[in-house]
GROMACS .gro file of C-alpha atoms in nm:
model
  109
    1UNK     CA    1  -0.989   0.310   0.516
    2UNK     CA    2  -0.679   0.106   0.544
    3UNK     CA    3  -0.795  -0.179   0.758
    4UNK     CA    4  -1.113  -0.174   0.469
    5UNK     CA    5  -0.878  -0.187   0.174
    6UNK     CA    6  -0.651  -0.463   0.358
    7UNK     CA    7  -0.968  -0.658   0.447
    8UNK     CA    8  -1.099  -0.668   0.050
    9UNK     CA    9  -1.388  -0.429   0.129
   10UNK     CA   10  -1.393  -0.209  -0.204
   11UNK     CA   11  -1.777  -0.103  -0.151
   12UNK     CA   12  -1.667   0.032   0.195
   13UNK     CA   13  -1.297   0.158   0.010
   14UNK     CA   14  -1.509   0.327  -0.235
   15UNK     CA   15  -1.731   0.462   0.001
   16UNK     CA   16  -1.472   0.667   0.229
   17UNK     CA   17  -1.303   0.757  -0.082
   18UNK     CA   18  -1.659   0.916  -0.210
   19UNK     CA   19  -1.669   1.111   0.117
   20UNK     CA   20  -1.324   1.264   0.144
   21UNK     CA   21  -1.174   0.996   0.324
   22UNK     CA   22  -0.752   1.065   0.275
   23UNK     CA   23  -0.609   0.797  -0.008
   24UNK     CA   24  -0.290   0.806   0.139
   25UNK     CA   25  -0.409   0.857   0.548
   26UNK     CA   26  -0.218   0.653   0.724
   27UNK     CA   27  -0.096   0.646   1.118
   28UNK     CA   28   0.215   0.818   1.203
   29UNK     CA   29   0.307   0.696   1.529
   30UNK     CA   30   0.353   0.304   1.626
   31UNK     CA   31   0.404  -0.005   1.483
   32UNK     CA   32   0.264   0.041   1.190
   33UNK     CA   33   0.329   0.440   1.108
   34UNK     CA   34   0.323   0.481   0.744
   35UNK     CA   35   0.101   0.172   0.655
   36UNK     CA   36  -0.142   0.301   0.445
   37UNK     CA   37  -0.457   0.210   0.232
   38UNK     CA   38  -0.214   0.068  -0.094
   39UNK     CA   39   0.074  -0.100   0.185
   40UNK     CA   40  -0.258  -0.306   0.349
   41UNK     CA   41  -0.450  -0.389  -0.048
   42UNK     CA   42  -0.113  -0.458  -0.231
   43UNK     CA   43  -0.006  -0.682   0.098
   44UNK     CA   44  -0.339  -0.877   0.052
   45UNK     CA   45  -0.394  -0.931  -0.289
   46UNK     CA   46  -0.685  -0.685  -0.322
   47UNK     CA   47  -0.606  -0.584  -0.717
   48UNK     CA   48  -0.941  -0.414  -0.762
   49UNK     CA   49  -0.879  -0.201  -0.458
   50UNK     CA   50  -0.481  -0.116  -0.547
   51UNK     CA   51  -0.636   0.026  -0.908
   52UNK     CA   52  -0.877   0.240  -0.674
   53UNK     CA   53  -0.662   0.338  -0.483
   54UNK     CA   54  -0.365   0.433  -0.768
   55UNK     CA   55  -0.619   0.613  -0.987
   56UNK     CA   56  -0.719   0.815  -0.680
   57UNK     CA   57  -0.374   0.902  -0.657
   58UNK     CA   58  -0.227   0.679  -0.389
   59UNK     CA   59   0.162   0.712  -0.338
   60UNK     CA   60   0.277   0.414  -0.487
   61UNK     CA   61   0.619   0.463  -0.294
   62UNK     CA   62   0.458   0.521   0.085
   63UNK     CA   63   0.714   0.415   0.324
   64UNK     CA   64   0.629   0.316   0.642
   65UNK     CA   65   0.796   0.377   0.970
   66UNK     CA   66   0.654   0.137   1.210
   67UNK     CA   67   0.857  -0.170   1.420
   68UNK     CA   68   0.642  -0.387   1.257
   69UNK     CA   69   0.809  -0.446   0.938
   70UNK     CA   70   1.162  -0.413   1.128
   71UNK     CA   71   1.283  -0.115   0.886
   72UNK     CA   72   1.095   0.063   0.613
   73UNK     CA   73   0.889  -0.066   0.365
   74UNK     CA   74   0.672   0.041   0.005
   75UNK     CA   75   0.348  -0.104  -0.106
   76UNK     CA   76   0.576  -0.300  -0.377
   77UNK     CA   77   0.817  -0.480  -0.095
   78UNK     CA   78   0.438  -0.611   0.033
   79UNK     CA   79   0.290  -0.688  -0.275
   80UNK     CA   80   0.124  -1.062  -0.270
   81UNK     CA   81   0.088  -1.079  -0.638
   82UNK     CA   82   0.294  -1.037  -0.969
   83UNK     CA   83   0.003  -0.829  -1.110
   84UNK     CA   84  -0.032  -0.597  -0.823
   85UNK     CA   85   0.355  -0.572  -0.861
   86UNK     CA   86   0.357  -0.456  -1.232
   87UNK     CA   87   0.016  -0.207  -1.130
   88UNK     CA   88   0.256  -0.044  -0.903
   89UNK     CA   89   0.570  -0.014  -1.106
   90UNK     CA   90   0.351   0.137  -1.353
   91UNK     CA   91   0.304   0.430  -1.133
   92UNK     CA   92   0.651   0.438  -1.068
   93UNK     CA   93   0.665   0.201  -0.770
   94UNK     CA   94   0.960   0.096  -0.640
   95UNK     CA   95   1.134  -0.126  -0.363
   96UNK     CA   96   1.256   0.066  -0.027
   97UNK     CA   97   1.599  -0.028  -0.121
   98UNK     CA   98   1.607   0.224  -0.401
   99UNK     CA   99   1.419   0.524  -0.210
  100UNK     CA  100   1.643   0.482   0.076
  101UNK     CA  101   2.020   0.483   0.237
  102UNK     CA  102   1.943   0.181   0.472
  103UNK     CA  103   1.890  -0.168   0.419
  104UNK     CA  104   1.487  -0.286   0.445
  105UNK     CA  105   1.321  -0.562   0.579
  106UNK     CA  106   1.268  -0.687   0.258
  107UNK     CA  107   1.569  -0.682   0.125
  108UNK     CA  108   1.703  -0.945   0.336
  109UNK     CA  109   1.502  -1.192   0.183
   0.00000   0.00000   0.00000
């Protein structure tokens, strides 16, 4: 589901989703723990697949836990786009920063 949602692939998205596929299944070991379906779709740009995803009751404040991102990380920190931005603060999405004690990799920038 998540490398589908970070690739653009809503039919596919859609299509786990329809067949109990977990919105917010993500790994919870590695690199990329945490980095679920709405981290990979809000990273890309995939707008149609974040509104999926958020009306099928994705956790718009996921963190992830992986080395990848070099601290934690929400599907807002990722977000490619302004829009996909506001879609998430609309569900109450906000930065790492503000759900944890430590600094984030994206608030360095």
């Amino acid at each position: 589901l998540t490398y589908a949602a970070k690739d653009g692939q809503f039919e596919m998205v859609e299509l786990f989703l329809n067949n109990g596929a977990k919105v917010n299944a993500a790994p919870t070991d590695g690199m990329f723990s945490g980095y679920s379906p709405l981290h990979g779709a809000s990273q890309s740009g995939h707008e149609n697949i974040v509104t999926l995803l958020l009306k099928r009751q994705a956790n718009a404040n996921a963190l992830t836990g992986g080395s990848y991102f070099d601290g934690v990380v929400t599907p807002l920190d990722l977000a490619a786009e302004s829009r996909i931005r506001e879609l998430l603060r609309q569900r109450g999405g906000k930065p790492a920063s503000e759900l944890t004690d430590g600094v984030n990799a994206c608030s360095l920038k």
